[in-house]
Amino acid sequence: MAKKEDLQKIGELYVTNHRNTYRGLLSDVYINQLTIAYGIRKWETYLMAEEHKIWAAYEKDVFLGFVAGKKDQESENIWYLDSLQVSEHVRGNGVGTALIQTIGQYAQEQGYAGMSICIVKGNDTAGNLYKKLGAKHLKDFEDDFCGTVSQSEKLLWDNLRVLLETIDCKRKQ
C-alpha cells in the first residue's frame, strides 16, 4: 500500500503521464492547467478516503508506478481500477501487469467478482494491455476532466480469478 511519503512521486507521475498520454486526446486547456501540486492534492485526498486504495511499485528505491482503486459505483460486486500509472522508463517490462495483478488480488480477497476500468478513447496502449488481459467492452460514455469532455470507454473483467490466471500465465511465458 502507498504511504503519505509516496505522494510526491505519485503526483509527479500522474501529471507527467497525463500531459504525455492525453495531449491531442484531451484539450490543451486541461493539459496545460495540470500542476504537480494538483496531482499531489488529488492523490492525497484519495489516499485519505478509507474505501480507496493505492499501491506504489518500487524496485529497490526506484519508483516505478502506482495503481489506485475503489468500489465501482455503477456495478454491484465490481472493483474499479481508478488509475494505473507506470513510469515511462519501465513501460513494457511488466510493471503495469504486476500492478493490475496486485489490485486484482486485493479485490478478489475482498470478495469482489470482477474489476472495471475506464479509458479515454484513443489511449490505445492502455486499452490494448487491458484487452490482452481479458477485459471486455462494457460501454462507451462521455467523461469529464475538469470541464474537458472526452469520449471514453468502460472495460470489464467479469471474473477476477480468470484475470489473475491470465496474468500468471503471461508472466510465465
XYZ file of C-alpha atoms in Angstrom:
173
model
C 0.000 0.000 0.000
C 1.102 3.532 -0.721
C 2.062 5.821 2.131
C 1.936 9.563 2.574
C 5.637 9.786 1.718
C 4.867 8.309 -1.745
C 2.506 11.166 -2.660
C 5.146 13.445 -4.215
C 6.221 10.725 -6.654
C 2.611 9.643 -7.283
C 1.536 13.233 -8.018
C 4.505 13.879 -10.305
C 3.978 10.676 -12.277
C 0.242 11.242 -12.592
C 0.701 14.740 -14.029
C 3.623 13.772 -16.284
C 1.730 10.795 -17.702
C -1.453 12.819 -18.224
C 0.476 15.520 -20.067
C 2.187 12.953 -22.318
C -0.632 10.440 -22.802
C -3.567 12.769 -23.271
C -2.027 15.550 -25.362
C -4.141 15.509 -28.502
C -6.856 13.415 -26.807
C -7.959 15.999 -24.228
C -7.990 19.781 -24.552
C -4.786 21.769 -24.229
C -6.580 23.880 -21.593
C -6.901 20.789 -19.359
C -3.373 19.526 -20.097
C -1.747 22.915 -19.509
C -3.509 23.516 -16.174
C -2.132 20.309 -14.628
C 0.418 21.003 -11.904
C 2.398 18.751 -9.613
C 0.633 20.399 -6.655
C -2.726 19.396 -8.180
C -1.521 15.803 -8.634
C -0.306 15.572 -5.053
C -3.563 17.042 -3.654
C -5.672 14.724 -5.813
C -3.941 11.574 -4.594
C -3.587 12.785 -1.005
C -7.369 13.232 -0.866
C -7.810 9.827 -2.486
C -5.444 8.127 -0.033
C -7.292 9.603 2.960
C -10.609 8.009 1.926
C -10.844 4.701 3.788
C -12.548 2.824 0.946
C -9.937 3.975 -1.613
C -6.659 2.093 -2.009
C -3.343 2.974 -3.673
C -0.338 0.704 -4.219
C 3.089 2.073 -5.150
C 5.629 -0.059 -7.021
C 9.343 0.215 -6.346
C 12.397 -1.701 -7.439
C 14.949 -1.119 -4.722
C 14.484 2.637 -4.154
C 13.346 3.474 -7.687
C 9.670 4.442 -8.024
C 8.096 2.539 -10.940
C 4.434 3.474 -10.768
C 1.185 3.123 -8.901
C -2.328 1.764 -9.134
C -5.437 3.066 -7.379
C -8.888 1.622 -6.922
C -12.210 1.677 -5.136
C -15.649 0.077 -5.271
C -17.317 0.591 -8.648
C -20.239 2.961 -8.053
C -22.157 1.706 -11.103
C -21.924 -2.056 -10.669
C -22.617 -4.434 -7.821
C -19.684 -6.557 -6.627
C -17.190 -4.915 -9.021
C -13.953 -3.196 -8.005
C -12.940 -0.121 -10.037
C -9.343 0.279 -11.169
C -9.316 4.070 -10.999
C -5.787 4.803 -12.215
C -2.771 2.856 -13.429
C 0.376 4.907 -13.943
C 3.764 3.476 -14.915
C 6.993 5.458 -15.333
C 7.913 5.799 -18.976
C 11.404 4.332 -18.476
C 9.999 0.942 -17.349
C 6.989 0.563 -19.639
C 6.838 -2.732 -21.463
C 8.640 -4.551 -18.643
C 5.562 -5.956 -16.868
C 5.174 -3.258 -14.201
C 1.637 -2.369 -15.311
C 0.639 -6.021 -15.421
C 2.112 -6.578 -11.951
C 0.147 -3.615 -10.596
C -3.055 -4.937 -12.189
C -2.326 -8.289 -10.544
C -1.821 -6.591 -7.153
C -5.094 -4.678 -7.285
C -6.926 -7.684 -8.747
C -5.728 -9.925 -5.922
C -6.831 -7.355 -3.368
C -10.282 -7.080 -4.975
C -10.641 -10.865 -5.060
C -9.594 -11.150 -1.395
C -12.261 -8.551 -0.543
C -14.905 -10.697 -2.260
C -15.365 -8.738 -5.476
C -16.275 -10.811 -8.536
C -14.815 -8.543 -11.209
C -12.985 -5.319 -11.920
C -13.672 -2.399 -14.253
C -11.591 0.412 -15.725
C -12.347 3.461 -17.851
C -10.073 4.733 -20.607
C -10.111 7.750 -22.873
C -10.775 6.659 -26.459
C -7.518 6.909 -28.359
C -5.400 5.694 -25.442
C -4.729 2.534 -27.407
C -1.636 1.450 -25.472
C -3.631 1.131 -22.253
C -6.702 -0.301 -23.981
C -4.638 -2.955 -25.742
C -2.995 -4.044 -22.478
C -6.337 -4.391 -20.697
C -7.914 -6.265 -23.610
C -4.866 -8.539 -23.875
C -5.502 -9.408 -20.220
C -9.138 -10.264 -20.994
C -11.058 -7.027 -20.352
C -14.196 -6.700 -22.464
C -16.006 -3.604 -23.704
C -18.845 -2.663 -21.350
C -19.951 0.737 -22.634
C -18.978 3.996 -24.320
C -19.639 7.250 -22.475
C -18.626 10.886 -22.165
C -16.270 11.618 -19.279
C -15.374 14.959 -17.740
C -11.826 16.016 -16.878
C -12.199 19.310 -15.009
C -14.590 20.648 -17.632
C -12.979 18.893 -20.603
C -15.323 16.313 -22.095
C -13.813 13.146 -23.570
C -15.134 10.152 -25.406
C -14.340 7.240 -23.111
C -14.855 3.515 -22.793
C -15.526 1.346 -19.762
C -13.972 -2.116 -19.798
C -14.751 -5.037 -17.506
C -13.012 -8.129 -16.277
C -16.104 -10.014 -15.125
C -14.134 -12.761 -13.389
C -11.126 -11.867 -11.231
C -9.995 -15.479 -10.987
C -9.694 -15.646 -14.783
C -7.849 -12.302 -14.882
C -5.333 -13.466 -12.282
C -4.838 -16.808 -14.056
C -4.284 -14.956 -17.350
C -1.654 -12.739 -15.733
C 0.085 -15.738 -14.136
C 0.152 -17.499 -17.491
C 1.548 -14.454 -19.344
C 4.204 -13.832 -16.690
C 5.451 -17.432 -17.005
C 5.897 -17.082 -20.783
